[in-house]
Tab-separated table of C-alpha atoms in Angstrom:
chain	number	residue	atom	x	y	z
A	1	MET	CA	109.154	195.222	88.054
A	2	LYS	CA	109.549	191.690	88.800
A	3	THR	CA	106.878	189.351	87.092
A	4	PHE	CA	105.190	187.683	90.039
A	5	ASP	CA	105.573	183.619	90.047
A	6	THR	CA	103.810	182.213	86.783
A	7	SER	CA	103.371	178.324	88.084
A	8	LYS	CA	100.683	178.926	90.269
A	9	HIS	CA	98.568	181.402	87.928
A	10	LYS	CA	94.913	181.234	88.911
A	11	PRO	CA	91.919	182.029	86.361
A	12	CYS	CA	91.392	186.705	86.233
A	13	PRO	CA	89.198	187.673	88.889
A	14	ILE	CA	87.870	190.042	86.628
A	15	CYS	CA	87.206	187.957	83.561
A	16	ARG	CA	87.718	184.719	84.482
A	17	LYS	CA	89.519	183.069	81.544
A	18	GLN	CA	93.253	183.071	80.754
A	19	PRO	CA	95.345	183.502	84.217
A	20	TYR	CA	96.167	186.867	85.272
A	21	LYS	CA	100.401	187.438	86.725
A	22	PHE	CA	101.395	189.913	89.366
A	23	LEU	CA	103.500	192.644	88.732
A	24	ILE	CA	104.924	193.580	91.943
A	25	GLY	CA	106.028	196.920	92.261
A	26	GLN	CA	104.550	198.899	95.416
A	27	TRP	CA	101.284	197.398	94.650
A	28	TYR	CA	100.324	193.984	93.578
A	29	ILE	CA	99.447	194.724	90.036
A	30	VAL	CA	97.017	192.375	88.327
A	31	GLN	CA	96.741	192.160	85.416
A	32	CYS	CA	94.653	189.106	82.900
A	33	ASP	CA	97.261	187.458	80.203
A	34	GLU	CA	94.227	188.524	77.520
A	35	SER	CA	93.533	191.579	78.357
A	36	GLY	CA	96.236	193.609	79.402
A	37	ASP	CA	94.227	196.943	78.978
A	38	PRO	CA	94.480	198.782	82.029
A	39	ALA	CA	90.817	198.988	82.922
A	40	HIS	CA	91.292	195.150	83.377
A	41	THR	CA	93.881	195.898	86.098
A	42	VAL	CA	93.411	195.055	89.838
A	43	LYS	CA	95.611	196.956	92.366
A	44	VAL	CA	96.109	195.351	95.637
A	45	SER	CA	98.458	195.284	98.769
A	46	GLY	CA	100.591	193.288	101.018
A	47	THR	CA	102.193	190.068	100.720
A	48	ASN	CA	102.243	187.980	97.415
A	49	GLU	CA	99.646	185.949	99.699
A	50	GLU	CA	98.172	188.563	100.869
A	51	ALA	CA	96.969	189.980	97.749
A	52	THR	CA	95.623	186.473	96.674
A	53	ASP	CA	93.423	186.215	99.619
A	54	LYS	CA	91.979	190.099	99.318
A	55	LEU	CA	91.553	189.494	94.946
A	56	TRP	CA	89.735	187.302	95.976
A	57	GLU	CA	87.421	187.846	98.776
A	58	GLN	CA	86.626	191.733	96.276
A	59	ILE	CA	85.158	189.475	94.076
A	60	GLN	CA	83.430	186.919	96.281
């Protein structure tokens, strides 16, 4: 797995605190840098941009 480009981090869509990161595999796994808790992880498929868009659609 590779780590998503960290230069474009946004606040975590779950806790809205620390930036989140993408771990690239079959799914784009978004994990909060602060938590690291598996329960605090969101999986979204698609490209980097699509995954970000889908995530924010889910929580807005």
